Amino acid sequence: ETGVTQSPTHLIKTRGQQVTLRCSSQSGHNTVSWYQQALGQGPQFIFQYYREEENGRGNFPPRFSGLQFPNYSSELNVNALELDDSALYLCASSQALAGGQETQYFGPGTRLLVL
Amino acid sequence: KNEVEQSPQNLTAQEGEFITINCSYSVGISALHWLQQHPGGGIVSLFMLSSGKKKHGRLIATINIQEKHSSLHITASHPRDSAVYICAVFTGNQFYFGTGTSLTVIP
């Protein structure tokens, strides 16, 4: 148990719809990162939030957006869903200190299927 | 070309064997992570390294910053070590992941 929770555990959407995935960070963590993992592949970095500000972004289009809240919980929003968005979405929280990147604690993931 | 390369892609070992998984990267990093992913998707962070060597139980991770290379070693392997092991690097504002090494340890 990492103390990081995600919801929902899985969901099915259709092309063109919008989806919001949620992540609750481990207590005391101020940084959250989101990843997309397609079946059989390694995770791909989507973005990272530190103290409610985006702190880095991977090669994902703007229809992937995020929020981090004052209590350090986080959302990943995906608009205009495409079939290729079907994947496991993972969030990971950490306590970033000045100049350093700390150990990440991963949630169990949300499995999204787009039909 | 991927920023992070892992080898081997697949590995089968007998219980008790010493295992090494390698990771090479081509970008400047502030940290390197070794992750373990079991079937079903759950990911566990094993190590975070920025230099030197770390040990946790039967697992040892090393990194050579000059050579841009890291290794994960498992001593006295056990069937419960069967999982996918993923190397990931953090550049300061972005993560890059290797494609993973699928390890199967046979009793």
CSV table of C-alpha atoms in Angstrom, one decimal:
chain,number,residue,atom,x,y,z
A,1,GLU,CA,0.0,0.0,0.0
A,2,THR,CA,1.5,3.3,-1.1
A,3,GLY,CA,-1.2,5.6,0.3
A,4,VAL,CA,-1.9,6.8,-3.2
A,5,THR,CA,-5.5,6.2,-4.5
A,6,GLN,CA,-7.0,6.6,-7.9
A,7,SER,CA,-10.6,6.6,-9.1
A,8,PRO,CA,-12.3,5.2,-10.8
A,9,THR,CA,-10.6,1.8,-11.1
A,10,HIS,CA,-11.7,1.4,-14.6
A,11,LEU,CA,-14.2,2.9,-17.1
A,12,ILE,CA,-15.4,2.7,-20.6
A,13,LYS,CA,-16.0,5.8,-22.8
A,14,THR,CA,-16.7,6.3,-26.5
A,15,ARG,CA,-14.8,8.4,-29.0
A,16,GLY,CA,-15.3,12.1,-28.6
A,17,GLN,CA,-16.3,12.0,-25.0
A,18,GLN,CA,-14.4,13.6,-22.1
A,19,VAL,CA,-13.1,11.9,-19.1
A,20,THR,CA,-11.8,13.0,-15.6
A,21,LEU,CA,-9.5,10.7,-13.6
A,22,ARG,CA,-8.7,11.4,-10.0
A,23,CYS,CA,-5.7,10.8,-7.8
A,24,SER,CA,-5.3,11.3,-4.1
A,25,SER,CA,-1.7,11.7,-3.1
A,26,GLN,CA,0.1,10.3,-0.1
A,27,SER,CA,-0.2,12.6,2.8
A,28,GLY,CA,2.4,15.3,2.9
A,29,HIS,CA,3.3,14.9,-0.8
A,30,ASN,CA,3.4,18.1,-2.9
A,31,THR,CA,4.2,16.7,-6.3
A,32,VAL,CA,2.1,14.5,-8.5
A,33,SER,CA,2.9,13.0,-11.9
A,34,TRP,CA,0.6,11.4,-14.4
A,35,TYR,CA,1.5,8.6,-16.8
A,36,GLN,CA,-0.2,6.7,-19.6
A,37,GLN,CA,0.7,3.1,-20.1
A,38,ALA,CA,-0.7,1.4,-23.2
A,39,LEU,CA,-1.1,-2.4,-23.1
A,40,GLY,CA,2.3,-4.1,-23.3
A,41,GLN,CA,4.3,-0.9,-23.3
A,42,GLY,CA,6.2,1.1,-20.7
A,43,PRO,CA,4.6,4.2,-19.1
A,44,GLN,CA,4.8,7.5,-20.9
A,45,PHE,CA,5.1,10.7,-18.9
A,46,ILE,CA,2.1,13.0,-19.4
A,47,PHE,CA,2.9,15.9,-16.9
A,48,GLN,CA,3.9,16.7,-13.4
A,49,TYR,CA,2.4,19.2,-11.0
A,50,TYR,CA,4.2,20.8,-8.1
A,51,ARG,CA,2.3,22.9,-5.6
A,52,GLU,CA,-0.6,23.4,-8.1
A,53,GLU,CA,1.6,24.5,-11.0
A,54,GLU,CA,2.5,22.4,-14.0
A,55,ASN,CA,6.2,21.5,-13.6
A,56,GLY,CA,7.0,19.6,-16.8
A,57,ARG,CA,5.1,18.0,-19.6
A,58,GLY,CA,5.7,15.1,-22.0
A,59,ASN,CA,4.7,14.8,-25.6
A,60,PHE,CA,1.0,14.8,-25.2
A,61,PRO,CA,-1.5,17.1,-27.0
A,62,PRO,CA,-3.3,19.9,-25.1
A,63,ARG,CA,-6.5,17.9,-24.8
A,64,PHE,CA,-4.7,16.2,-21.9
A,65,SER,CA,-4.9,18.7,-19.1
A,66,GLY,CA,-4.5,18.5,-15.3
A,67,LEU,CA,-5.2,20.2,-12.1
A,68,GLN,CA,-3.6,19.9,-8.6
A,69,PHE,CA,-5.6,21.1,-5.7
A,70,PRO,CA,-4.5,22.8,-2.5
A,71,ASN,CA,-4.8,19.5,-0.7
A,72,TYR,CA,-2.5,18.0,-3.3
A,73,SER,CA,-5.1,15.8,-4.9
A,74,SER,CA,-5.1,15.9,-8.6
A,75,GLU,CA,-7.2,15.4,-11.7
A,76,LEU,CA,-6.3,14.3,-15.3
A,77,ASN,CA,-8.8,15.5,-17.9
A,78,VAL,CA,-8.8,14.1,-21.4
A,79,ASN,CA,-11.1,15.8,-24.0
A,80,ALA,CA,-12.2,14.5,-27.4
A,81,LEU,CA,-11.2,10.9,-26.5
A,82,GLU,CA,-9.6,8.8,-29.3
A,83,LEU,CA,-9.3,5.0,-29.5
A,84,ASP,CA,-5.6,5.3,-28.9
A,85,ASP,CA,-6.3,6.8,-25.5
A,86,SER,CA,-7.2,3.4,-24.2
A,87,ALA,CA,-4.6,2.7,-21.6
A,88,LEU,CA,-3.8,2.4,-17.9
A,89,TYR,CA,-3.4,5.8,-16.4
A,90,LEU,CA,-1.1,6.0,-13.4
A,91,CYS,CA,-0.5,8.8,-11.0
A,92,ALA,CA,2.5,9.0,-8.6
A,93,SER,CA,3.1,11.3,-5.8
A,94,SER,CA,6.3,12.5,-4.1
A,95,GLN,CA,7.6,15.0,-1.8
A,96,ALA,CA,9.9,17.2,-3.9
A,97,LEU,CA,12.5,19.1,-1.9
A,98,ALA,CA,14.5,22.1,-3.2
A,99,GLY,CA,16.8,20.8,-6.0
A,100,GLY,CA,15.8,17.2,-5.7
A,101,GLN,CA,13.4,14.6,-7.0
A,102,GLU,CA,12.2,12.2,-4.4
A,103,THR,CA,10.9,8.6,-4.6
A,104,GLN,CA,7.6,8.3,-6.3
A,105,TYR,CA,4.7,6.4,-4.9
A,106,PHE,CA,2.4,5.0,-7.5
A,107,GLY,CA,-1.4,4.6,-7.4
A,108,PRO,CA,-3.1,1.4,-8.7
A,109,GLY,CA,-4.1,3.1,-11.9
A,110,THR,CA,-7.3,3.7,-13.8
A,111,ARG,CA,-7.9,1.5,-16.8
A,112,LEU,CA,-9.6,3.4,-19.6
A,113,LEU,CA,-11.2,1.8,-22.6
A,114,VAL,CA,-12.3,4.0,-25.4
A,115,LEU,CA,-14.7,2.4,-27.9
B,1,LYS,CA,16.0,6.3,-30.7
B,2,ASN,CA,14.7,5.9,-27.2
B,3,GLU,CA,16.1,8.0,-24.5
B,4,VAL,CA,16.2,5.0,-22.2
B,5,GLU,CA,17.3,1.5,-23.3
B,6,GLN,CA,16.9,-1.6,-21.2
B,7,SER,CA,18.4,-5.1,-21.6
B,8,PRO,CA,17.5,-7.8,-21.8
B,9,GLN,CA,13.8,-7.4,-22.8
B,10,ASN,CA,12.9,-10.8,-21.4
B,11,LEU,CA,14.7,-12.9,-18.9
B,12,THR,CA,14.0,-16.4,-17.5
B,13,ALA,CA,16.0,-17.6,-14.5
B,14,GLN,CA,16.1,-20.5,-12.1
B,15,GLU,CA,15.3,-19.8,-8.5
B,16,GLY,CA,18.4,-18.8,-6.6
B,17,GLU,CA,20.2,-17.3,-9.6
B,18,PHE,CA,21.8,-13.9,-9.6
B,19,ILE,CA,20.1,-11.6,-12.0
B,20,THR,CA,21.3,-8.3,-13.7
B,21,ILE,CA,19.1,-5.9,-15.6
B,22,ASN,CA,20.8,-3.1,-17.5
B,23,CYS,CA,19.7,0.5,-18.3
B,24,SER,CA,21.4,3.0,-20.5
B,25,TYR,CA,20.2,6.5,-21.1
B,26,SER,CA,21.2,9.3,-23.4
B,27,VAL,CA,19.9,12.4,-21.6
B,28,GLY,CA,21.1,14.5,-18.7
B,29,ILE,CA,19.3,13.4,-15.6
B,30,SER,CA,18.8,14.4,-12.0
B,31,ALA,CA,17.6,11.0,-10.9
B,32,LEU,CA,17.1,7.5,-12.1
B,33,HIS,CA,14.3,5.2,-10.9
B,34,TRP,CA,13.9,1.5,-10.9
B,35,LEU,CA,10.3,0.3,-10.8
B,36,GLN,CA,8.6,-3.1,-10.5
B,37,GLN,CA,5.3,-3.8,-12.1
B,38,HIS,CA,3.4,-6.9,-11.4
B,39,PRO,CA,0.6,-8.4,-13.6
B,40,GLY,CA,-2.5,-6.3,-13.1
B,41,GLY,CA,-0.6,-3.0,-13.4
B,42,GLY,CA,0.5,-2.1,-9.9
B,43,ILE,CA,3.8,-0.3,-9.9
B,44,VAL,CA,6.2,-0.2,-7.0
B,45,SER,CA,9.2,2.2,-6.8
B,46,LEU,CA,12.2,0.1,-5.9
B,47,PHE,CA,15.0,2.7,-6.0
B,48,MET,CA,15.7,6.3,-6.8
B,49,LEU,CA,19.4,7.0,-7.6
B,50,SER,CA,21.4,10.0,-8.4
B,51,SER,CA,24.8,8.5,-7.8
B,52,GLY,CA,26.5,5.4,-6.4
B,53,LYS,CA,24.8,2.4,-5.1
B,54,LYS,CA,21.7,1.4,-3.1
B,55,LYS,CA,20.8,-1.9,-1.5
B,56,HIS,CA,17.4,-3.1,-0.2
B,57,GLY,CA,17.2,-6.7,0.9
B,58,ARG,CA,18.1,-8.8,-2.1
B,59,LEU,CA,18.0,-5.9,-4.5
B,60,ILE,CA,21.0,-3.8,-5.4
B,61,ALA,CA,21.0,-0.8,-7.8
B,62,THR,CA,24.0,1.0,-9.1
B,63,ILE,CA,24.5,4.0,-11.4
B,64,ASN,CA,27.5,5.4,-13.3
B,65,ILE,CA,26.7,8.9,-14.2
B,66,GLN,CA,29.7,9.3,-16.5
B,67,GLU,CA,28.8,6.3,-18.5
B,68,LYS,CA,25.0,7.0,-18.3
B,69,HIS,CA,24.3,3.5,-17.2
B,70,SER,CA,22.6,1.8,-14.3
B,71,SER,CA,22.1,-1.8,-13.3
B,72,LEU,CA,19.6,-3.6,-11.1
B,73,HIS,CA,20.8,-6.8,-9.5
B,74,ILE,CA,18.7,-9.4,-7.7
B,75,THR,CA,20.5,-11.9,-5.6
B,76,ALA,CA,19.1,-15.3,-4.7
B,77,SER,CA,16.1,-14.8,-7.1
B,78,HIS,CA,12.7,-16.1,-6.1
B,79,PRO,CA,9.6,-16.8,-8.1
B,80,ARG,CA,7.9,-13.9,-6.4
B,81,ASP,CA,10.5,-11.6,-8.1
B,82,SER,CA,8.7,-12.4,-11.4
B,83,ALA,CA,7.6,-9.1,-12.7
B,84,VAL,CA,8.4,-6.4,-15.2
B,85,TYR,CA,11.3,-4.1,-14.1
B,86,ILE,CA,11.3,-0.6,-15.6
B,87,CYS,CA,14.0,1.9,-15.6
B,88,ALA,CA,13.0,5.6,-15.7
B,89,VAL,CA,15.0,8.8,-15.7
B,90,PHE,CA,14.0,12.3,-14.6
B,91,THR,CA,15.7,15.2,-16.4
B,92,GLY,CA,14.4,17.9,-14.1
B,93,ASN,CA,11.1,18.5,-15.8
B,94,GLN,CA,10.4,15.3,-17.7
B,95,PHE,CA,10.4,11.5,-17.3
B,96,TYR,CA,11.6,9.0,-19.8
B,97,PHE,CA,10.9,5.3,-19.5
B,98,GLY,CA,12.5,2.2,-20.7
B,99,THR,CA,10.3,-0.5,-22.2
B,100,GLY,CA,10.9,-2.8,-19.3
B,101,THR,CA,12.5,-6.2,-18.7
B,102,SER,CA,10.1,-9.1,-18.1
B,103,LEU,CA,11.6,-11.4,-15.5
B,104,THR,CA,10.3,-14.9,-14.9
B,105,VAL,CA,11.9,-16.9,-12.1
B,106,ILE,CA,11.2,-20.6,-12.3
B,107,PRO,CA,11.0,-22.7,-9.0
